[in-house]
Amino acid sequence: MPRQRRRESEDIRGQPTTDAPVNLFPSLPSPSPTLSRNNLTLTQTTAASRLVRPALAAALFCALITIWLSLLPRMGESGLPDPDIRVTLPLREEGNAANVAKVDDKKIAESGKLKGSNASSKSLDATADATGGKNQPNKSTDNNSPSGTKKKKSALRSNKNNNSESKKNKHTENDPFSKTYDNCIVGAGLSGSVIAENYATHLGQTSLILEKRNHIGGNCYDYIHKETGILVNLYGAHLFHTRHERVWDYVQKFAEWVPYEHQVLGIVNGKHVPIPVNIDTVNSLFDLNISSSKEMDEWLKKEQISFTNKEGEQREPINSEEVALTRVGRRLYNLIFKPYTFKQWAKYPAELGPEVLSRIPVRNDHDGRYFSDPHQALPKEGYTKIFERMLDSPKITVLTDTDYFEVKDKIKCQRLYYTGPIDTYFADLGWPQLEYRSLSFEEVVQMDTPGYFQPAAVVNHPQNTDADGKEVDFTRIVEYKHMLEQKSNHTIYYIERSKDGGEPYYPVPNKENKDLYKKYQEMAEKEEGVTFVGRLANYKYFNMDDAILNALELFDEDTKDMKTR
């Protein structure tokens, strides 16, 4: 029988802890052994030998002084080696979901900080650009002048001072907060990374990205699971699809894409049925034999419920319940849409805006695809590789494990792009927080399973009980082995549950939150030099392609009058 191991995570899954300290300093040579009389063999106690011993001791002492002086260029004023801060940040080491060097604010002030932008397929090379003052040239000494001796001493002092100044400048060069950037960007997810990449590529401008998490990529971050060798997403399944040609052309620059048309099944009344609803869904649940789009349209028309205004005229749905009823009718609404929505949002569809269920299509044919966009694919090497390549520029500096609000007084930039939660930015106002739904994940590793655990990558569980009447408190199960047709003798899947608190995933679109967001939006418009971009800053759910397009169009607007360097 397959062996199982389960692990629960409150907010994110499969992320091993990273407690090992990062060595920022090159190691010093081992100190020379202490010389003692026992190291010398005295064969005679003659006067000559008594003269030789001091001479040897003096020679060895001079050698030690020479070695010590040779180390001085590497020593800082504190007596420690000057940090050359060239640190690799392994982003996707097998079995380590987020093995990156952490930013220590105290170490920044002492010795400079990591430059985390020169990402490669293996690591993110962290070396700060050279900044700070230059050493002043030593003044020449006129040895023929009457005061030549004094000038030599003065020159020696000058060299000593310049060496000290050089060390100070080296610290400054490696401190990212000592440099002025064209752009400061809060968040290394899609929006922030796209903006930084475009400024670097098209205008040659510098960007400092501050990322609170210990990895780049935002919620797209993925990694190779150590036990199974399967590529998994840390924050839930991400399926790329788009109808925007500009977005499709843009992402081609950073990855090889494998065609993938996502199909979702749902377990309803003990049966696996296609989601979204199509002909096969209806035939299976209601024992029908619909065979054409015309017959499906006729069936849907009988099921659908319309709404009218006071004048008796048909009106648009005002909430998600009305959206579902106008599309599929009462029976499918009660079987699928109503219970699943409550599991996901802890609110019934009638309590949510129409946009929640408007995103879910209904098909009048046998099309079992979840999306209908012309471009649907997955990156062959995963999403993290895309971000590594996107940020691989000497113009881009990335600091992970860095909270913007803790370092905002240190950064120097001409403009700021903020991709975090807008209510967090204005927390000092004391207003209520905007409402989000989050997710928790239960990881199940099933060893000795060359096949699959379930028939599709994603299986939804909309109902509150299964066919045997047992409670089902989760929304879906994701098995990543299906994606990219990955090969492994084992499998891994994640049981997802929706909850309040934790990482903000989904804005809750009801009237109270929409009204509150408008107040925050008014404050954002008054904030000079700051642009709020992305789903959290705009309190709006974006698909990946929408987030990329939004960032590209924002870049166009902000730079239309700028010139390339």
XYZ file of C-alpha atoms in Angstrom:
565
model
C 0.000 0.000 0.000
C 1.158 3.567 -0.648
C 2.681 5.288 2.359
C 1.245 8.664 3.338
C 2.586 11.591 5.299
C 0.458 14.597 6.127
C 1.483 18.064 7.158
C -0.638 21.116 7.778
C 0.377 24.697 7.163
C -1.666 27.679 8.261
C -0.875 29.971 5.389
C 1.649 28.434 3.037
C 2.761 24.943 2.301
C 5.878 22.928 1.891
C 8.178 25.683 3.131
C 11.061 24.358 5.181
C 12.490 26.746 7.721
C 15.732 28.510 6.926
C 17.572 28.872 10.201
C 21.125 28.385 8.959
C 23.035 31.666 9.248
C 24.451 33.196 6.079
C 28.165 33.873 6.222
C 28.637 37.395 4.911
C 32.361 37.539 5.569
C 35.223 35.750 3.797
C 37.197 33.637 6.209
C 40.551 34.902 7.462
C 43.735 32.833 7.163
C 44.440 30.785 10.233
C 46.747 32.602 12.649
C 50.325 31.503 12.695
C 51.306 29.243 15.590
C 52.937 30.895 18.579
C 56.671 30.575 18.533
C 58.186 29.135 21.689
C 61.609 28.059 22.769
C 60.460 24.468 22.489
C 60.300 24.948 18.730
C 64.112 25.379 18.676
C 66.580 22.589 19.341
C 69.501 23.925 21.310
C 72.482 21.622 20.831
C 75.147 23.834 22.313
C 75.202 26.455 25.032
C 78.105 28.368 23.572
C 78.351 32.117 23.247
C 77.760 31.788 19.513
C 74.482 29.927 20.055
C 73.338 32.579 22.482
C 73.881 35.149 19.735
C 72.036 33.073 17.091
C 68.850 32.651 19.135
C 67.996 36.385 19.325
C 68.769 36.743 15.616
C 66.418 33.914 14.717
C 63.737 35.281 16.998
C 64.094 38.718 15.428
C 63.863 37.239 11.918
C 60.732 35.276 12.785
C 59.206 38.327 14.467
C 59.792 40.380 11.298
C 58.214 37.609 9.190
C 55.127 37.622 11.400
C 54.878 41.415 11.139
C 55.115 41.152 7.336
C 52.312 38.593 7.215
C 50.157 40.713 9.511
C 50.730 43.833 7.402
C 49.749 41.900 4.254
C 46.346 41.303 5.815
C 45.662 44.954 6.577
C 43.926 45.782 3.244
C 41.364 43.134 4.120
C 40.720 44.430 7.599
C 38.088 46.947 8.571
C 38.398 49.413 11.385
C 36.730 46.964 13.689
C 39.458 44.388 13.061
C 37.078 42.189 11.021
C 37.543 41.560 7.304
C 35.809 44.174 5.175
C 32.659 42.434 3.815
C 32.896 42.029 0.085
C 29.171 41.086 0.222
C 29.074 38.838 -2.781
C 26.455 36.386 -1.627
C 24.498 33.865 -3.635
C 20.848 33.445 -2.777
C 19.662 29.936 -3.726
C 16.060 30.467 -4.768
C 14.805 27.010 -5.586
C 17.115 24.494 -3.998
C 15.549 21.069 -3.967
C 13.529 20.517 -0.855
C 13.947 24.112 0.269
C 10.979 26.222 -0.686
C 12.468 29.517 0.309
C 16.170 29.159 1.035
C 17.280 32.759 0.639
C 19.530 34.977 2.687
C 17.663 37.084 5.205
C 18.141 40.804 5.514
C 19.373 41.870 8.940
C 18.685 45.561 9.455
C 21.502 45.865 11.991
C 23.996 44.253 9.639
C 22.920 46.680 6.924
C 23.985 49.604 9.030
C 27.263 47.923 9.947
C 28.496 46.349 6.770
C 26.287 46.983 3.743
C 23.474 44.910 2.255
C 22.716 42.242 -0.254
C 22.182 43.083 -3.854
C 19.669 40.449 -4.855
C 18.986 41.184 -8.494
C 21.515 39.460 -10.706
C 19.419 36.338 -10.744
C 20.471 33.314 -12.738
C 18.956 29.892 -13.212
C 20.872 28.691 -10.144
C 21.033 31.653 -7.834
C 20.559 35.325 -7.310
C 23.899 37.013 -7.220
C 23.876 39.658 -4.524
C 26.497 42.297 -5.070
C 25.805 45.967 -4.564
C 26.697 48.435 -7.327
C 29.755 50.551 -6.578
C 28.689 53.824 -5.014
C 30.041 56.319 -2.539
C 33.004 58.691 -2.596
C 36.345 58.008 -4.197
C 39.701 58.116 -2.461
C 41.625 61.308 -2.837
C 45.042 60.823 -4.526
C 48.046 61.059 -2.244
C 49.959 64.298 -2.472
C 53.503 63.904 -3.754
C 56.388 64.625 -1.443
C 59.342 66.761 -2.462
C 62.243 64.810 -1.000
C 64.714 67.528 -1.998
C 63.081 70.239 0.050
C 64.472 71.271 3.436
C 61.332 69.878 5.046
C 61.388 66.660 3.058
C 61.479 64.447 6.136
C 58.415 66.070 7.595
C 56.599 65.755 4.274
C 57.368 62.032 4.164
C 55.787 61.615 7.572
C 52.834 63.679 6.402
C 52.497 61.469 3.332
C 52.471 58.361 5.512
C 49.669 59.830 7.592
C 47.856 60.712 4.368
C 48.136 57.120 3.111
C 46.837 55.824 6.423
C 43.893 58.221 6.341
C 43.145 57.350 2.723
C 43.209 53.635 3.519
C 40.707 54.283 6.290
C 38.578 56.369 3.945
C 38.781 53.609 1.335
C 37.446 51.118 3.861
C 34.604 53.463 4.754
C 33.768 53.931 1.077
C 33.725 50.174 0.557
C 31.154 49.830 3.314
C 29.112 52.555 1.645
C 29.353 50.880 -1.743
C 27.818 47.690 -0.358
C 25.039 49.448 1.525
C 21.993 49.625 -0.786
C 20.504 52.400 1.322
C 23.465 54.677 0.557
C 22.487 54.840 -3.114
C 19.791 56.928 -4.795
C 17.556 54.938 -7.141
C 15.275 56.037 -9.931
C 12.525 53.789 -8.574
C 11.739 52.096 -5.304
C 9.277 49.229 -5.611
C 7.517 47.550 -2.710
C 6.908 43.894 -3.601
C 8.724 41.413 -5.903
C 5.585 39.855 -7.356
C 4.253 40.245 -10.883
C 3.448 43.958 -10.777
C 6.663 45.074 -9.126
C 8.917 42.799 -11.179
C 7.373 43.788 -14.511
C 7.779 47.479 -13.710
C 11.411 47.084 -12.606
C 12.284 44.989 -15.667
C 10.799 47.539 -18.052
C 12.563 50.480 -16.442
C 15.883 48.615 -16.664
C 15.417 47.302 -20.204
C 13.840 50.285 -21.946
C 15.158 53.289 -20.010
C 18.272 52.015 -18.258
C 16.871 53.170 -14.916
C 17.713 51.675 -11.546
C 15.176 50.109 -9.207
C 15.329 48.960 -5.594
C 12.779 46.225 -4.844
C 11.841 45.650 -1.207
C 10.240 42.262 -0.589
C 8.841 41.346 2.820
C 8.934 37.614 2.110
C 12.135 35.617 1.830
C 11.757 34.955 -1.888
C 10.877 36.697 -5.124
C 7.863 35.858 -7.300
C 4.984 36.751 -4.992
C 2.217 34.156 -4.969
C 3.590 32.620 -8.181
C 6.591 31.201 -6.332
C 7.217 27.492 -6.968
C 9.913 24.960 -6.121
C 10.897 21.295 -6.450
C 9.507 19.198 -3.601
C 12.423 17.248 -2.129
C 10.791 13.890 -1.371
C 8.881 13.498 -4.622
C 10.883 15.617 -7.106
C 7.649 17.273 -8.218
C 7.394 20.985 -9.056
C 4.743 22.534 -6.793
C 3.386 26.020 -6.118
C 3.864 27.377 -2.627
C 0.695 29.479 -2.631
C -1.764 27.386 -4.609
C -2.105 26.395 -8.272
C -1.316 29.099 -10.841
C -2.543 28.510 -14.384
C -1.475 30.976 -17.038
C -3.989 31.954 -19.707
C -4.478 35.140 -21.692
C -6.194 36.717 -24.646
C -3.823 39.700 -24.620
C -1.237 39.366 -27.380
C 1.011 41.926 -25.722
C 1.138 39.886 -22.532
C 1.737 36.632 -24.396
C 4.609 38.187 -26.372
C 6.090 39.641 -23.193
C 6.216 36.402 -21.185
C 7.861 34.561 -24.089
C 11.068 36.449 -23.307
C 11.513 34.745 -19.947
C 10.467 31.112 -20.357
C 9.755 28.204 -22.629
C 6.025 27.545 -22.401
C 4.322 24.165 -22.600
C 0.700 24.144 -23.857
C -1.650 23.228 -21.035
C -5.446 23.493 -21.074
C -6.663 23.272 -17.522
C -9.631 21.037 -16.736
C -11.367 20.932 -13.370
C -13.658 18.253 -11.996
C -16.061 18.617 -9.112
C -17.468 15.892 -6.880
C -21.231 16.476 -6.759
C -23.608 13.870 -5.361
C -20.712 11.412 -5.390
C -19.955 11.908 -9.101
C -16.991 13.526 -10.844
C -18.482 16.141 -13.159
C -16.884 18.886 -15.304
C -16.556 22.386 -13.820
C -17.581 24.822 -15.312
C -21.003 23.452 -16.084
C -21.346 21.994 -19.574
C -23.507 19.385 -21.343
C -21.731 16.488 -19.606
C -22.277 18.070 -16.182
C -26.010 18.392 -16.730
C -26.402 14.928 -18.262
C -24.565 13.292 -15.355
C -26.390 15.116 -12.537
C -29.914 14.954 -13.972
C -29.752 11.715 -16.007
C -30.387 13.540 -19.272
C -29.199 12.902 -22.799
C -28.544 16.371 -24.171
C -26.455 16.052 -27.327
C -26.240 19.483 -28.940
C -25.716 23.141 -28.082
C -29.274 23.869 -29.198
C -30.699 21.343 -26.743
C -28.445 22.705 -23.978
C -29.610 26.273 -24.631
C -33.222 25.144 -24.442
C -32.627 23.340 -21.161
C -30.805 26.326 -19.638
C -33.558 28.692 -20.746
C -36.116 26.663 -18.810
C -33.902 26.675 -15.707
C -32.794 30.311 -15.749
C -34.441 32.965 -13.576
C -34.584 36.600 -14.675
C -34.975 39.744 -12.529
C -36.920 42.896 -13.265
C -37.045 46.408 -11.845
C -40.093 48.277 -10.525
C -41.128 49.133 -14.034
C -41.157 45.458 -15.013
C -38.069 45.777 -17.182
C -35.352 43.151 -17.059
C -32.329 44.331 -15.064
C -28.760 43.234 -14.468
C -27.921 41.011 -11.453
C -26.930 42.966 -8.362
C -25.174 40.147 -6.472
C -23.602 36.765 -7.148
C -26.732 34.796 -6.303
C -28.623 36.587 -9.045
C -25.718 36.003 -11.447
C -25.906 32.240 -10.866
C -29.691 32.088 -11.063
C -29.773 33.984 -14.368
C -27.196 31.586 -15.819
C -27.969 28.088 -14.503
C -31.176 28.283 -12.498
C -32.081 27.170 -8.974
C -31.127 23.469 -9.090
C -27.509 23.856 -10.173
C -27.192 26.905 -7.932
C -28.145 24.866 -4.862
C -26.021 21.860 -5.846
C -22.781 23.670 -6.740
C -22.645 27.453 -6.570
C -24.247 28.200 -3.228
C -22.369 25.697 -1.011
C -19.016 26.224 -2.733
C -19.253 30.008 -2.450
C -19.987 29.789 1.269
C -16.995 27.481 1.794
C -14.765 29.875 -0.112
C -15.975 33.202 1.269
C -17.857 32.393 4.495
C -20.657 34.372 2.854
C -23.512 33.282 0.650
C -23.589 34.521 -2.967
C -26.366 36.981 -2.101
C -23.884 38.736 0.227
C -21.221 39.199 -2.457
C -20.955 41.463 -5.480
C -21.831 40.060 -8.915
C -18.176 39.917 -9.998
C -17.455 36.819 -7.866
C -19.569 34.370 -9.860
C -19.470 36.376 -13.097
C -15.944 35.003 -13.589
C -17.231 31.416 -13.856
C -18.449 30.499 -17.346
C -21.303 28.169 -18.309
C -20.881 26.134 -21.492
C -23.529 24.978 -23.936
C -21.274 22.278 -25.411
C -18.893 19.516 -24.291
C -15.929 21.849 -23.784
C -14.379 20.774 -20.471
C -11.675 23.459 -20.340
C -11.761 25.836 -17.398
C -10.561 28.741 -19.571
C -11.302 29.634 -23.172
C -8.452 32.080 -23.813
C -6.401 31.481 -26.994
C -3.127 31.234 -25.071
C -2.978 28.664 -22.276
C 0.352 27.262 -21.088
C 2.687 26.554 -18.176
C 6.357 27.595 -17.935
C 8.496 24.504 -18.492
C 10.840 25.305 -15.596
C 8.251 26.907 -13.333
C 7.368 30.488 -12.450
C 10.292 31.239 -10.140
C 12.695 30.922 -13.072
C 10.709 33.625 -14.879
C 11.244 36.064 -12.028
C 14.939 35.194 -11.772
C 15.407 36.069 -15.442
C 13.152 39.100 -15.260
C 15.203 40.595 -12.438
C 18.587 39.575 -13.852
C 19.915 43.093 -14.408
C 22.644 45.228 -12.805
C 20.031 47.986 -12.735
C 17.801 46.057 -10.335
C 18.527 45.529 -6.635
C 16.304 43.160 -4.661
C 16.186 42.976 -0.871
C 14.203 40.045 0.517
C 13.024 39.749 4.119
C 12.787 43.536 4.112
C 9.685 45.320 5.365
C 9.229 48.627 3.564
C 7.722 50.262 6.637
C 10.816 49.425 8.681
C 13.285 50.933 6.189
C 11.242 53.602 4.400
C 13.198 56.405 6.083
C 16.455 54.983 4.696
C 15.579 54.607 1.025
C 16.310 57.312 -1.547
C 14.442 57.252 -4.832
C 12.741 59.537 -7.318
C 9.451 57.663 -7.332
C 7.799 54.837 -5.385
C 5.594 51.977 -6.599
C 3.638 50.275 -3.836
C 2.098 46.819 -4.460
C 1.136 45.896 -0.895
C -2.254 46.190 0.829
C -3.488 49.753 0.564
C -4.948 49.724 4.078
C -1.555 48.754 5.494
C 0.027 51.772 3.815
C -2.459 54.067 5.544
C -2.557 52.142 8.834
C -1.667 55.281 10.803
C -5.095 56.706 9.928
C -6.681 54.192 12.281
C -9.379 53.234 9.783
C -10.890 49.716 9.631
C -8.965 47.108 7.669
C -10.216 45.854 4.340
C -11.476 42.282 4.399
C -9.610 39.452 2.681
C -9.989 35.704 2.494
C -6.938 33.541 2.915
C -6.087 29.871 2.414
C -4.539 27.094 4.444
C -3.024 23.963 2.958
C -2.683 20.420 4.165
C 0.155 18.649 2.387
C -0.151 14.909 1.789
C 2.852 13.012 0.447
C 1.943 9.601 -0.909
C 5.017 7.469 -1.498
C 5.234 4.505 -3.862
C 2.530 5.892 -6.120
C 3.691 5.924 -9.756
C 0.188 6.909 -10.844
C -2.125 9.620 -9.514
C -4.227 10.171 -6.428
C -7.146 11.758 -8.318
C -8.334 11.929 -11.964
C -7.444 15.604 -12.553
C -4.953 18.190 -11.299
C -7.744 20.056 -9.484
C -10.861 18.447 -8.038
C -13.360 20.789 -6.376
C -15.521 19.705 -3.460
C -18.439 22.154 -3.471
C -20.782 20.254 -1.178
C -20.560 20.114 2.610
C -20.821 16.308 2.782
C -19.639 13.473 0.580
C -21.691 10.586 -0.833
C -21.439 8.776 2.513
C -22.648 11.786 4.468
C -19.233 12.614 5.957
C -18.373 16.281 6.435
C -16.168 17.892 3.774
C -14.691 21.120 5.125
C -12.244 21.813 2.288
C -12.802 23.457 -1.087
C -10.485 21.545 -3.396
C -7.534 19.180 -3.748
C -4.611 20.002 -6.049
C -2.268 17.294 -7.347
C 0.641 18.958 -9.188
C 1.946 15.785 -10.770
C -0.727 16.173 -13.472
C 0.748 19.515 -14.565
C 3.595 19.374 -17.097
C 3.114 15.571 -17.101
C 5.684 15.207 -14.351
C 7.196 11.786 -13.719
C 7.716 10.453 -10.200
C 7.346 7.200 -8.311
C 5.449 9.180 -5.672
C 2.811 11.869 -5.622
C 1.926 14.889 -3.522
C -1.353 16.753 -3.175
C -2.668 19.656 -1.158
C -6.026 19.954 0.547
C -7.104 23.594 0.485
C -9.314 25.315 3.009
C -10.498 28.892 2.964
C -10.245 31.010 6.097
C -10.100 34.493 7.574
C -6.720 35.904 8.527
C -3.313 35.017 7.165
C -1.910 35.927 3.759
C -4.373 38.176 1.888
C -5.513 36.259 -1.208
C -8.953 37.411 -2.243
C -10.559 40.821 -1.639
C -14.108 40.360 -0.325
C -16.261 42.359 -2.760
C -19.282 43.496 -0.765
C -20.674 46.998 -0.328
C -18.957 47.674 2.996
C -15.505 46.850 1.641
C -16.074 48.702 -1.626
C -17.093 51.859 0.238
C -14.123 51.588 2.571
C -11.738 51.075 -0.342
C -12.992 54.267 -1.981
C -11.891 56.176 1.114
C -8.440 54.617 0.931
C -8.320 55.306 -2.805
C -8.999 58.992 -2.192
C -6.050 59.100 0.199
C -3.842 57.279 -2.333
C -4.600 59.894 -4.994
C -3.306 62.595 -2.670
C -0.063 60.758 -1.938
C 2.609 62.537 -3.976
C 5.320 60.493 -5.639
C 3.620 57.168 -4.905
C 1.832 54.896 -7.390
C -0.382 52.110 -6.060
C -0.335 49.096 -8.365
C -1.475 45.462 -8.246
C -4.307 43.495 -6.697
C -3.613 44.340 -3.039
C -3.038 48.036 -3.644
C -6.159 48.259 -5.809
C -8.242 45.860 -3.694
C -9.138 43.948 -6.827
C -8.581 40.372 -7.942
C -6.284 40.109 -10.961
C -5.504 37.036 -13.022
C -1.810 36.775 -13.811
C -2.185 38.167 -17.320
C -4.283 41.076 -16.061
C -1.618 41.927 -13.481
C 1.088 41.907 -16.164
C -0.976 44.007 -18.571
C -1.841 46.488 -15.816
C 1.858 46.906 -14.986
C 2.860 47.288 -18.650
C 0.221 49.921 -19.290
C 1.142 51.766 -16.098
C 4.779 51.813 -17.228
C 3.690 53.234 -20.596
C 1.717 55.987 -18.915
C 4.408 56.928 -16.404
C 7.243 57.005 -18.941
C 5.681 58.491 -22.052
C 7.743 61.683 -21.671
C 10.965 59.997 -20.494
C 14.034 59.387 -22.621
C 16.252 56.328 -22.743
C 19.618 56.760 -21.058
